[in-house]
Amino acid sequence: MAKLKELLHRSENRICADCSAPDPKWASANIGVFICLKCSGVHRSLGTHISKVLSVTLDQWSDNEIDNMIEVGGNSHANAIYEAFLPESYSKPNPDSTQEEREKFIRSKYKFQEFLKPSLRIVSHQSSDSGKHAGSASHPASSKSEVGMVEFIGILKVKVKGGTNLAIRDMSTSDPYVVLTLGQQKAQTSVIKGNLNPVWNEELKLSVPQQYGPLKLQVFDHDMLSKDDLMGEAEIDLQPMINAAAAFGDPELLGDIQIGRWLKSGDNALVRDSAVVVAGGEVRQEVSLKLQFTESGEVELEMQWIPLNV
């Protein structure tokens, strides 16, 4: 339960996955999202074959249920899958939405899976004579094999360590945060106020599709009264890490070795060459980036690649 509460306290999980109400105290253990009390009632009406609702503070959790929540990684990762094809014109519920608005959205999102790519949609079957499901629903966010087989090739964990000598966007300082973009997915760090040398040490997760491009990193200055100002950006080539991992196979069978390298050049934002290594059975890569289109600033990352086909 300590691990579960640690996951709940991450910034992305401090709001409901469906309506953004603050301080959710409920979760769908099989989908892997934290939800508010109002949305939990709609989830219960879907049936446990779709969403098994548990209280974070009141209910007993099995080890498997906790492990599933940790494997999914929280609301932003689950929503990157379940809302991947949410139309821009579609208005998600908010904390003050009616029960009817809430129910329509949640049923569309999880029961009918309308915002998933069609090839990812998974139908869960319910027995007509017993009222119990014939087989557990295989949810895209929590089923590595299904997601990897149909659409995604792996999970990219990015630890945003910190920045140095970032650009000034306010009077004498900035309130920086980092946004990572891969295809339609976005993930961001918390805002650190008044610091040009911030330390985040925050881990973000993104699913990598079969057809992927570079990972885009942007640093913004948070403003209360106006649009956030760009403080620089950079692109990260994922091919050296993913290709090296594919060539060497299961990293758990390897010792601690270097398996690849992304070389600094005039065409990329690297501060120095970046080695791809296997350490402790995991594929990792430390990356130092000089921010582009700005007067100054560097960002340090550590990436981990988890292939779904090993």
Coordinates of C-alpha atoms in Angstrom, one line a residue:
M1 CA 0.0 0.0 0.0
A2 CA 2.9 2.3 0.6
K3 CA 3.9 1.9 -3.1
L4 CA 0.3 2.6 -4.1
K5 CA 0.1 5.8 -2.1
E6 CA 3.5 6.9 -3.4
L7 CA 2.1 6.5 -7.0
L8 CA -1.1 8.4 -6.0
H9 CA 1.0 11.3 -4.7
R10 CA 2.7 11.9 -8.1
S11 CA 1.6 15.2 -9.6
E12 CA -0.2 13.5 -12.6
N13 CA -2.3 11.4 -10.2
R14 CA -3.4 14.2 -8.0
I15 CA -6.4 14.8 -10.3
C16 CA -9.1 12.4 -11.5
A17 CA -8.2 10.7 -14.8
D18 CA -11.7 11.4 -16.2
C19 CA -12.9 14.8 -14.9
S20 CA -9.7 16.4 -13.3
A21 CA -11.3 16.8 -9.9
P22 CA -8.6 17.2 -7.3
D23 CA -7.4 14.7 -4.7
P24 CA -8.9 11.4 -6.0
K25 CA -9.2 8.7 -3.4
W26 CA -10.5 5.9 -5.6
A27 CA -9.0 3.8 -8.4
S28 CA -9.8 1.4 -11.1
A29 CA -7.4 -1.5 -10.3
N30 CA -7.6 -3.2 -13.6
I31 CA -7.5 -0.1 -15.8
G32 CA -4.8 1.5 -13.7
V33 CA -6.3 5.0 -13.1
F34 CA -7.0 7.1 -10.0
I35 CA -10.5 8.6 -10.0
C36 CA -12.8 10.8 -7.9
L37 CA -15.8 9.7 -5.9
K38 CA -18.3 10.9 -8.5
C39 CA -16.5 9.1 -11.4
S40 CA -16.1 6.0 -9.3
G41 CA -19.8 5.5 -9.2
V42 CA -20.0 5.5 -13.0
H43 CA -17.0 3.0 -13.2
R44 CA -18.9 0.7 -10.8
S45 CA -21.9 0.7 -13.1
L46 CA -19.7 -0.6 -15.9
G47 CA -19.2 -3.9 -14.1
T48 CA -15.9 -5.3 -12.7
H49 CA -15.2 -7.0 -16.0
I50 CA -14.5 -3.5 -17.3
S51 CA -13.5 -1.5 -14.2
K52 CA -12.9 -2.8 -10.7
V53 CA -13.2 0.1 -8.3
L54 CA -11.3 0.1 -5.0
S55 CA -10.7 2.8 -2.4
V56 CA -7.1 3.8 -1.9
T57 CA -7.7 4.2 1.8
L58 CA -10.5 1.9 2.8
D59 CA -10.2 -1.3 0.7
Q60 CA -7.8 -4.3 0.9
W61 CA -5.7 -4.6 -2.3
S62 CA -4.1 -7.7 -3.6
D63 CA -0.4 -7.7 -4.6
N64 CA -1.5 -8.2 -8.3
E65 CA -3.8 -5.2 -8.2
I66 CA -1.1 -3.0 -6.7
D67 CA 1.5 -4.3 -9.2
N68 CA -0.9 -3.5 -12.1
M69 CA -1.4 0.1 -11.0
I70 CA 2.4 0.5 -10.8
E71 CA 2.9 -1.2 -14.2
V72 CA 0.5 1.2 -15.9
G73 CA 2.3 4.1 -14.3
G74 CA -0.6 6.4 -13.5
N75 CA -3.2 8.6 -15.1
S76 CA -1.1 10.3 -17.8
H77 CA 0.1 7.0 -19.2
A78 CA -3.3 5.4 -19.2
N79 CA -4.9 8.5 -20.8
A80 CA -2.2 8.6 -23.5
I81 CA -3.7 5.3 -24.6
Y82 CA -7.4 5.6 -23.8
E83 CA -7.7 9.2 -25.1
A84 CA -5.2 8.9 -27.9
F85 CA -7.9 9.7 -30.5
L86 CA -10.0 12.1 -28.4
P87 CA -11.3 14.7 -30.9
E88 CA -10.0 18.2 -30.2
S89 CA -13.6 19.5 -30.2
Y90 CA -14.7 17.0 -27.6
S91 CA -15.2 18.5 -24.1
K92 CA -14.1 16.2 -21.3
P93 CA -16.1 16.3 -18.1
N94 CA -15.0 18.7 -15.3
P95 CA -15.5 18.5 -11.6
D96 CA -18.8 20.3 -11.9
S97 CA -20.2 18.2 -14.8
T98 CA -23.6 16.5 -14.4
Q99 CA -23.8 12.8 -13.8
E100 CA -25.2 12.4 -17.3
E101 CA -22.2 14.1 -18.9
R102 CA -19.8 12.1 -16.7
E103 CA -21.5 8.8 -17.6
K104 CA -21.5 9.5 -21.3
F105 CA -17.8 10.2 -21.4
I106 CA -16.7 7.3 -19.1
R107 CA -18.7 4.8 -21.0
S108 CA -17.4 6.1 -24.3
K109 CA -13.8 6.0 -23.0
Y110 CA -13.7 2.6 -21.3
K111 CA -16.7 0.5 -22.3
F112 CA -16.9 1.4 -26.0
Q113 CA -13.2 2.5 -26.3
E114 CA -14.2 5.2 -28.8
F115 CA -11.0 7.2 -28.4
L116 CA -8.6 4.3 -29.0
K117 CA -7.3 3.5 -32.4
P118 CA -9.7 0.8 -33.8
S119 CA -7.0 -1.9 -34.0
L120 CA -6.4 -1.5 -30.3
R121 CA -10.0 -1.9 -29.2
I122 CA -10.6 -4.9 -27.0
V123 CA -14.0 -6.4 -26.3
S124 CA -14.6 -7.9 -22.9
H125 CA -17.2 -10.6 -22.8
Q126 CA -19.8 -11.1 -20.0
S127 CA -21.6 -14.4 -19.4
S128 CA -25.3 -14.0 -20.0
D129 CA -26.4 -16.8 -17.7
S130 CA -24.2 -16.1 -14.6
G131 CA -23.8 -12.4 -14.8
K132 CA -20.0 -12.9 -14.3
H133 CA -17.5 -12.2 -17.0
A134 CA -16.3 -15.2 -19.0
G135 CA -12.8 -13.7 -19.2
S136 CA -11.1 -10.7 -17.7
A137 CA -11.0 -7.7 -19.9
S138 CA -7.5 -7.1 -21.4
H139 CA -7.1 -3.4 -21.0
P140 CA -4.7 -1.6 -23.4
A141 CA -3.1 0.4 -20.6
S142 CA -2.4 -2.6 -18.4
S143 CA -1.7 -5.3 -21.0
K144 CA 1.8 -5.1 -22.3
S145 CA 1.5 -8.1 -24.6
E146 CA -1.7 -6.8 -26.3
V147 CA -0.5 -3.2 -26.7
G148 CA 2.9 -4.3 -27.9
M149 CA 1.5 -6.9 -30.3
V150 CA -1.0 -4.5 -32.0
E151 CA 0.3 -1.0 -31.7
F152 CA 3.3 -0.3 -29.5
I153 CA 6.8 -1.7 -29.4
G154 CA 7.8 -0.5 -26.0
I155 CA 7.7 1.9 -23.0
L156 CA 10.1 4.8 -22.7
K157 CA 10.8 6.0 -19.2
V158 CA 12.4 9.4 -19.1
K159 CA 13.9 10.8 -15.9
V160 CA 14.1 14.5 -16.2
K161 CA 17.0 15.2 -13.9
G162 CA 17.6 18.9 -14.1
G163 CA 18.6 22.0 -16.1
T164 CA 21.5 24.4 -15.9
N165 CA 21.8 28.1 -16.9
L166 CA 18.3 28.2 -18.3
A167 CA 17.1 31.4 -20.0
I168 CA 15.5 34.3 -18.1
R169 CA 11.9 34.9 -19.1
D170 CA 10.6 36.9 -16.1
M171 CA 12.4 40.0 -14.6
S172 CA 15.4 38.1 -13.3
T173 CA 14.5 34.4 -13.3
S174 CA 12.0 31.9 -14.7
D175 CA 9.6 29.2 -13.4
P176 CA 10.6 26.3 -15.7
Y177 CA 8.9 23.0 -16.5
V178 CA 9.6 20.4 -19.2
V179 CA 7.2 19.0 -21.7
L180 CA 8.0 15.8 -23.6
T181 CA 6.1 15.0 -26.9
L182 CA 6.1 11.8 -28.8
G183 CA 3.5 11.6 -31.6
Q184 CA 0.1 12.5 -30.0
Q185 CA 1.4 11.9 -26.4
K186 CA 2.6 14.5 -24.0
A187 CA 4.0 14.4 -20.5
Q188 CA 5.3 17.1 -18.3
T189 CA 7.2 17.8 -15.1
S190 CA 6.1 20.0 -12.3
V191 CA 6.9 23.7 -12.3
I192 CA 9.9 24.9 -10.2
K193 CA 9.5 28.5 -9.3
G194 CA 12.3 31.0 -9.5
N195 CA 15.1 28.8 -10.5
L196 CA 17.4 28.8 -13.5
N197 CA 19.2 25.6 -12.4
P198 CA 16.2 23.5 -11.5
V199 CA 16.4 19.9 -10.2
W200 CA 13.3 17.8 -11.1
N201 CA 14.4 14.1 -10.8
E202 CA 10.9 13.3 -12.1
E203 CA 10.1 10.2 -14.2
L204 CA 7.8 10.5 -17.2
K205 CA 6.5 7.6 -19.3
L206 CA 5.5 7.4 -22.9
S207 CA 4.4 4.5 -25.1
V208 CA 6.5 4.1 -28.3
P209 CA 4.5 3.1 -31.4
Q210 CA 5.8 1.0 -34.3
Q211 CA 6.3 4.1 -36.4
Y212 CA 8.0 6.6 -34.2
G213 CA 9.9 9.8 -34.7
P214 CA 12.2 11.8 -32.4
L215 CA 11.2 12.6 -28.9
K216 CA 10.7 16.4 -28.6
L217 CA 11.7 18.2 -25.4
Q218 CA 10.6 21.7 -24.7
V219 CA 11.2 23.9 -21.6
F220 CA 8.6 26.5 -20.7
D221 CA 8.4 29.4 -18.2
H222 CA 5.1 29.2 -16.3
D223 CA 3.1 32.4 -16.3
M224 CA 0.0 33.0 -14.2
L225 CA -1.5 35.8 -16.4
S226 CA -0.2 35.1 -19.9
K227 CA 0.8 32.3 -22.2
D228 CA 3.8 30.3 -21.0
D229 CA 7.0 31.4 -22.7
L230 CA 9.3 28.9 -24.5
M231 CA 12.7 28.6 -23.0
G232 CA 14.2 26.3 -25.6
E233 CA 13.8 22.9 -27.1
A234 CA 15.6 19.9 -28.4
E235 CA 15.0 16.6 -30.2
I236 CA 16.2 13.2 -29.1
D237 CA 16.8 10.5 -31.6
L238 CA 15.5 7.2 -30.1
Q239 CA 16.8 5.0 -32.8
P240 CA 20.3 4.4 -31.3
M241 CA 18.8 3.0 -28.1
I242 CA 15.9 1.1 -29.6
N243 CA 18.0 -0.5 -32.4
A244 CA 20.8 -1.4 -30.1
A245 CA 18.4 -3.0 -27.7
A246 CA 16.8 -5.0 -30.5
A247 CA 20.2 -6.2 -31.7
F248 CA 21.3 -7.5 -28.3
G249 CA 18.1 -9.1 -27.2
D250 CA 16.9 -9.6 -23.6
P251 CA 19.0 -7.2 -21.4
E252 CA 18.4 -9.4 -18.4
L253 CA 20.6 -12.1 -20.0
L254 CA 23.5 -9.6 -20.5
G255 CA 26.1 -8.3 -18.1
D256 CA 26.7 -4.6 -17.7
I257 CA 28.0 -3.5 -21.1
Q258 CA 27.8 -0.6 -23.6
I259 CA 25.6 -1.7 -26.6
G260 CA 25.4 1.5 -28.6
R261 CA 26.1 5.2 -28.8
W262 CA 24.4 8.4 -30.1
L263 CA 27.2 10.6 -31.4
K264 CA 27.3 14.4 -31.0
S265 CA 27.2 16.3 -34.3
G266 CA 26.2 19.6 -35.8
D267 CA 22.8 18.2 -36.6
N268 CA 21.8 17.4 -33.1
A269 CA 21.5 19.0 -29.7
L270 CA 23.9 16.7 -27.8
V271 CA 26.4 18.3 -25.4
R272 CA 28.5 15.2 -25.6
D273 CA 28.3 11.6 -27.0
S274 CA 25.6 9.6 -25.4
A275 CA 26.2 5.9 -24.6
V276 CA 23.5 3.2 -24.6
V277 CA 24.3 0.7 -21.8
V278 CA 22.9 -2.3 -20.1
A279 CA 23.1 -1.9 -16.4
G280 CA 21.4 -4.2 -13.9
G281 CA 19.5 -5.9 -16.7
E282 CA 18.0 -2.6 -18.0
V283 CA 18.7 -0.6 -21.2
R284 CA 19.6 2.9 -20.2
Q285 CA 21.0 6.1 -21.8
E286 CA 22.1 9.3 -20.2
V287 CA 21.6 12.4 -22.4
S288 CA 22.8 15.9 -22.0
L289 CA 21.1 18.4 -24.3
K290 CA 21.9 22.0 -25.3
L291 CA 18.6 23.8 -25.7
Q292 CA 18.0 25.2 -29.2
F293 CA 16.3 28.5 -30.3
T294 CA 17.2 30.2 -27.1
E295 CA 20.1 32.1 -25.6
S296 CA 21.3 29.5 -23.0
G297 CA 20.4 26.4 -21.2
E298 CA 21.1 22.6 -20.9
V299 CA 18.9 19.7 -19.7
E300 CA 20.0 16.4 -18.3
L301 CA 18.0 13.2 -18.9
E302 CA 18.2 9.5 -18.1
M303 CA 16.2 7.3 -20.4
Q304 CA 15.2 3.6 -19.9
W305 CA 13.8 1.5 -22.7
I306 CA 11.4 -1.4 -22.0
P307 CA 10.7 -3.4 -25.1
L308 CA 7.3 -5.2 -25.2
N309 CA 8.5 -8.1 -27.4
V310 CA 11.2 -9.6 -25.2

